[in-house]
Coordinates of C-alpha atoms in Angstrom, one line a residue:
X1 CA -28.8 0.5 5.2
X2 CA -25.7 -1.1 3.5
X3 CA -27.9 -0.7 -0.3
X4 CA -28.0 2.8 0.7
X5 CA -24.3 3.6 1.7
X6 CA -23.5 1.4 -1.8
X7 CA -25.6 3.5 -4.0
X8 CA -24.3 6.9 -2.3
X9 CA -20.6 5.8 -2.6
X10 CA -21.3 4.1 -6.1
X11 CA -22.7 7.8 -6.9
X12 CA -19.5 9.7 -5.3
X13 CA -17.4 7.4 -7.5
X14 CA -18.8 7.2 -10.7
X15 CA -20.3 11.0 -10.8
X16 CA -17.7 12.8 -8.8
X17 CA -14.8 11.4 -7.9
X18 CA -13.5 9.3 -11.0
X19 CA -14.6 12.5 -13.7
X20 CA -12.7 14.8 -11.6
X21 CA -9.5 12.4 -11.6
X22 CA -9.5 11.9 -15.1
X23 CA -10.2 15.7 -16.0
X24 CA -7.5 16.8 -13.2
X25 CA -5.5 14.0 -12.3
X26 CA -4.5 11.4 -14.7
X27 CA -1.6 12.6 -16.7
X28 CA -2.8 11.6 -20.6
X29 CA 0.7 12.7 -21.7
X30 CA 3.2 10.9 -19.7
X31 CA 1.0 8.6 -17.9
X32 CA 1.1 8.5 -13.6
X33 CA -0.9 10.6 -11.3
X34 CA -0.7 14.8 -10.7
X35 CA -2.0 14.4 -7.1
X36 CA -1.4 18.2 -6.9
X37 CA -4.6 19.8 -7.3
X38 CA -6.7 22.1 -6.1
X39 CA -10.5 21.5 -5.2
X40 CA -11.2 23.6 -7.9
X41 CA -8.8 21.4 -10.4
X42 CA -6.1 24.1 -10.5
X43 CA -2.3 22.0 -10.4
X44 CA -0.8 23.0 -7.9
X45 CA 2.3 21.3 -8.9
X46 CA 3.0 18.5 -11.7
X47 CA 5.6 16.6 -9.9
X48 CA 4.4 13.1 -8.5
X49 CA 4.9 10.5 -5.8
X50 CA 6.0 6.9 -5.6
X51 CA 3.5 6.3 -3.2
X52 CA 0.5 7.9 -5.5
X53 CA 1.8 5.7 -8.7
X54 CA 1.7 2.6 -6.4
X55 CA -1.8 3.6 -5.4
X56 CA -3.3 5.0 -7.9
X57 CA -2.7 2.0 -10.5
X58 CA -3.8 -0.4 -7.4
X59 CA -7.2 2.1 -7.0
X60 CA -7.8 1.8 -11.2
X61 CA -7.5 -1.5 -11.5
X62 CA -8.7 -2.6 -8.3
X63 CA -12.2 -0.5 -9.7
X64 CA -11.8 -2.5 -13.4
X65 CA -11.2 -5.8 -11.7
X66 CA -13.8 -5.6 -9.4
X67 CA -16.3 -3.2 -9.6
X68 CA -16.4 -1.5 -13.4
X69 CA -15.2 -3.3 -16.0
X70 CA -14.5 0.2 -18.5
X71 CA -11.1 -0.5 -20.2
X72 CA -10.4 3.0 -19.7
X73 CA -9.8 2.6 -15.7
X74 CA -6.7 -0.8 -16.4
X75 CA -5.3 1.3 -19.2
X76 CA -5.1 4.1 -16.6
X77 CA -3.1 1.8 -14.1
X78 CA -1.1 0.3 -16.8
X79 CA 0.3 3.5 -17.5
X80 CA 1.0 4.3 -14.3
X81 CA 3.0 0.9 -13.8
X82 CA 4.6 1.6 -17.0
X83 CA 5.8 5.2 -15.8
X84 CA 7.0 4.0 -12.9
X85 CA 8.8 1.0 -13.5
X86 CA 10.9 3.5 -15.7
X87 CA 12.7 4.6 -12.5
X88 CA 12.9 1.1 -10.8
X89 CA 15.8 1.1 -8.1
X90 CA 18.2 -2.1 -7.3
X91 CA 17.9 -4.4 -5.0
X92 CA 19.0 -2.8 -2.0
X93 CA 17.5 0.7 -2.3
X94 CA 13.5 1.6 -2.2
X95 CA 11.9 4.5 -4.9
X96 CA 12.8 7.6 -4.8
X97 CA 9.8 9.0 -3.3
X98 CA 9.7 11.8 -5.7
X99 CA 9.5 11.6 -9.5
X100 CA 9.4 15.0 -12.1
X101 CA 6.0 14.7 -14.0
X102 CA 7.9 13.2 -17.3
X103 CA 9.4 10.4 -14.7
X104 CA 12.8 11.7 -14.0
X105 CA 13.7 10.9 -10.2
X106 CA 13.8 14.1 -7.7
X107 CA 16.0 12.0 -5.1
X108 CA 18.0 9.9 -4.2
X109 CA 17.1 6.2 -4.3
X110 CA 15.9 5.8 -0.7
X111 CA 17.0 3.6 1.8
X112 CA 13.6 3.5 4.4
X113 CA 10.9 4.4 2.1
X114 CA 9.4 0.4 2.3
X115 CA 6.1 2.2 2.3
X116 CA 6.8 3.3 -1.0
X117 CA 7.9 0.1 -2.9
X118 CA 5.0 -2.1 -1.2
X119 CA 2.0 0.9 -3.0
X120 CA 3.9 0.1 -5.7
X121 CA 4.1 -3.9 -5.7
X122 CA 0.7 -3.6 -4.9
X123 CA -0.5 -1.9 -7.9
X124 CA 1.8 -3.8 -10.1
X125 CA 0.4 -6.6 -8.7
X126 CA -3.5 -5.7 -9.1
X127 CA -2.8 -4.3 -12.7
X128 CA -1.3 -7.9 -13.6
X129 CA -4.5 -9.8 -12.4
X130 CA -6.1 -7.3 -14.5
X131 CA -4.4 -7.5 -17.8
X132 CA -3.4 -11.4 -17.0
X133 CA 0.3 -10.1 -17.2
X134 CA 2.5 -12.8 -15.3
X135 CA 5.3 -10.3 -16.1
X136 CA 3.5 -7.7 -13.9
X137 CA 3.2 -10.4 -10.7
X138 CA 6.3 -11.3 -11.4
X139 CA 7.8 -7.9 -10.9
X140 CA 5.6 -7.4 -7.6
X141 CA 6.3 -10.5 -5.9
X142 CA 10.1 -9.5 -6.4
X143 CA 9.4 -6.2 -5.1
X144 CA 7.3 -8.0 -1.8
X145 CA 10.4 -10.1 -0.9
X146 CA 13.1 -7.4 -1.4
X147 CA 11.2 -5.3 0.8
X148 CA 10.4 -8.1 3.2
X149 CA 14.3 -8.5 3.0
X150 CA 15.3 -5.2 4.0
X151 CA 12.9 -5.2 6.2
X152 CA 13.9 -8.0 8.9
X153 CA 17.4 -5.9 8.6
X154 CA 18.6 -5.8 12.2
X155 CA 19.7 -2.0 11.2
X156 CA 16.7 -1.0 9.0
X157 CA 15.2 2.5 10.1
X158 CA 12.1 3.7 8.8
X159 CA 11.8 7.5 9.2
X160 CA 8.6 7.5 11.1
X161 CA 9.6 9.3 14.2
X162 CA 6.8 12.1 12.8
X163 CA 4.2 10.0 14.2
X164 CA 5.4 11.1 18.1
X165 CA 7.4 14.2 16.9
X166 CA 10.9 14.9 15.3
X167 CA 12.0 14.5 18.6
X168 CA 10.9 10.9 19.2
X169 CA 13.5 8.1 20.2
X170 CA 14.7 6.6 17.3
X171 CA 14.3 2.5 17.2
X172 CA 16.6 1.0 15.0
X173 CA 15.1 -2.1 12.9
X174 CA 11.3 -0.7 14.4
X175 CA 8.8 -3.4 13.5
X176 CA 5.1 -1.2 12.2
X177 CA 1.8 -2.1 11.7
X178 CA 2.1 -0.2 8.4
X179 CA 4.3 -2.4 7.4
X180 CA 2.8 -5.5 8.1
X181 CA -0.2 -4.2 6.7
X182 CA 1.1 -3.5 3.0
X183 CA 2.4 -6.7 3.2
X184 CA -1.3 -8.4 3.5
X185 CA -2.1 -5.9 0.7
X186 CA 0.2 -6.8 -1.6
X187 CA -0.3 -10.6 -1.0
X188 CA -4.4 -10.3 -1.0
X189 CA -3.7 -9.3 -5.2
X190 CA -0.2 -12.5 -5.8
X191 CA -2.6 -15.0 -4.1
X192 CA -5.8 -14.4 -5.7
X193 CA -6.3 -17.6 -7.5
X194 CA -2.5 -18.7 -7.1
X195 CA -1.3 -21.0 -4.8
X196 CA 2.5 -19.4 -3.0
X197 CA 3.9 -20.8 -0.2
X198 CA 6.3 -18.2 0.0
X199 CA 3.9 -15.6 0.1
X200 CA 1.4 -17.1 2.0
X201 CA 4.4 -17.5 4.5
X202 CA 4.6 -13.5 4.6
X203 CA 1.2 -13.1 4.7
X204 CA 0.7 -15.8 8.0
X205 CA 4.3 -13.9 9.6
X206 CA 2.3 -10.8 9.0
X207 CA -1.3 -11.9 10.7
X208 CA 0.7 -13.0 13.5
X209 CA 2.8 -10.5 14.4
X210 CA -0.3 -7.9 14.7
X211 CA -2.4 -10.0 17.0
X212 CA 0.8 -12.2 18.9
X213 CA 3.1 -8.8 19.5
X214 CA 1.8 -5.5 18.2
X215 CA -1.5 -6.1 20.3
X216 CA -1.2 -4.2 23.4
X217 CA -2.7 -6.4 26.5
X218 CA -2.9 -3.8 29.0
X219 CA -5.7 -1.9 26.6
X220 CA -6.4 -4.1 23.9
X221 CA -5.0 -2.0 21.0
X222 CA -2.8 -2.6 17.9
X223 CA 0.4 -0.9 18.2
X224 CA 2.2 0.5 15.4
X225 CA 5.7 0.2 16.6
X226 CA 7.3 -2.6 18.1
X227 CA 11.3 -3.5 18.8
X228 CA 12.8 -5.4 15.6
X229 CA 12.3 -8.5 18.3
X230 CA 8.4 -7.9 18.5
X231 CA 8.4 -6.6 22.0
X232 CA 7.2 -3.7 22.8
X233 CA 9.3 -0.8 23.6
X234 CA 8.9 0.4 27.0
X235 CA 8.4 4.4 25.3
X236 CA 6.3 6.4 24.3
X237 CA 5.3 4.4 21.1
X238 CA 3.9 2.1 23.7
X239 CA 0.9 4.1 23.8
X240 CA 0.9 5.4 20.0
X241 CA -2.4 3.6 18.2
X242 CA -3.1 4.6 14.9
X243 CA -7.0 3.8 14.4
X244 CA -7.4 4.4 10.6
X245 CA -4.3 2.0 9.8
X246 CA -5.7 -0.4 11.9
X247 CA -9.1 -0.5 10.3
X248 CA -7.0 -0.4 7.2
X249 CA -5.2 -3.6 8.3
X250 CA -8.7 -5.4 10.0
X251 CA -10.2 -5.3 6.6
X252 CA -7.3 -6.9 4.9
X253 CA -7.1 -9.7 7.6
X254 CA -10.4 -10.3 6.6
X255 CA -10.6 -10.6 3.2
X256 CA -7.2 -13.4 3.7
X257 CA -9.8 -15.0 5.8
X258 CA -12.8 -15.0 3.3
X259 CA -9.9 -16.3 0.8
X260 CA -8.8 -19.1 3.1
X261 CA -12.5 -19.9 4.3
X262 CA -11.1 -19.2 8.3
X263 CA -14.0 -18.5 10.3
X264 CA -11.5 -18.2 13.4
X265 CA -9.6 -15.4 11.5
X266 CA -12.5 -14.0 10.4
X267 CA -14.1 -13.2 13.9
X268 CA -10.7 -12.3 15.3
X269 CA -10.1 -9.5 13.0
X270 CA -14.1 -8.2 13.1

């Protein structure tokens, strides 16, 4: 069975997916991702998205790394990290999530966007391991602990009241799965082969605030929102479960465990 399912996604990717993307997708001019497209391959529009940059050079080189070493997939995801890192924000402020296609912002440096920055660091980061760029890692370890920073901000607000409505209760300094989550991500591609305590440290605060705090005991369900003290909320979010970024964050969990030969880890997040 698992042969079968590798040779039918192996087919999507190679004969469907990844020629479409480069006919459709890939900017060959400016370099980035024009995730605006039809089925068909008409653009819809030609602006583009932090989070797309972040994934897309993460997906590329991830696939070149990994799975098919052609050139043409790392070039594709250095150019992306190139185009992006054009626009890089300070310290204090996340991407603006929107970006004209030649790179120019559309916003505002943002002030909750995390989700943003860590696609980004993550791709930055894969794209190094790639290309054996230490200036890449560099960048995307800096980009991890500045938005680990902001994060553990008592104030910090991520606009994610969408999830339960606009009319949701706000929860200032929210703690989210998602976040946690890109977190793991972006330290699965800084550790690999490198030892960091520092980011091991993330990636072990991380792992245990999912199963210690955002696990619900009276169902036995991952939350995605928690208080910015890791209790849980006593609102409606106390019943939110998101299943697909929990999956997401299982498979993560496991590969730091395959990493770290932890059987115990292992089994936990199976």
């Amino acid at each position: 069975v698992l042969d079968a399912r590798r040779h039918r996604y192996r087919r999507y990717l190679t004969e469907d997916f990844l020629p479409f993307h480069y006919a459709h997708v890939v900017d060959a001019e400016y370099g980035g991702f024009m995730c605006t497209i039809d089925r068909d391959g008409t653009r819809v529009a030609d602006t583009k998205r932090a989070w797309y940059e972040g994934r897309g050079a993460w997906t590329f080189a991830f696939l070149h790394n990994h799975i098919d070493p052609d050139p043409r997939h790392l070039e594709t995801a250095r150019r992306s990290v190139e185009f992006i890192l054009r626009s890089r924000p300070d310290e204090d402020h996340f991407w603006s999530p929107g970006l004209s296609r030649q790179g120019e912002p559309l916003n505002e440096p943002s002030k909750r966007d995390l989700y943003g920055d860590c696609f980004i660091a993550a791709g930055i980061a894969e794209t190094g391991r790639g290309l054996g760029d230490e200036r890449y890692l560099k960048i995307a370890r800096e980009l991890l602990l500045k938005s680990v920073r902001l994060y553990d901000d008592p104030n910090f607000c991520p606009d994610d009241r969408s999830w339960l409505g606009e009319d949701a209760p706000p929860i200032t300094g929210m703690r989210t799965l998602s976040a946690w989550m890109l977190f793991l991500w972006v330290g699965l591609a800084l550790l690999e082969g490198d030892d960091d305590a520092e980011v091991e440290g993330i990636v072990d605060r991380s792992i245990d605030a999912l199963f210690d705090h955002h696990l619900n005991d009276d169902f036995g369900l991952i939350n995605e929102v928690v208080a910015h003290d890791l209790q849980h909320t006593g609102t409606p979010y106390d019943q939110f479960v998101p299943p697909a970024t929990v999956n997401e964050t299982m498979w993560m969990i496991m590969l730091h465990a395959v990493r770290r030969q932890d059987q115990k880890l292992l089994g936990r997040a199976a």
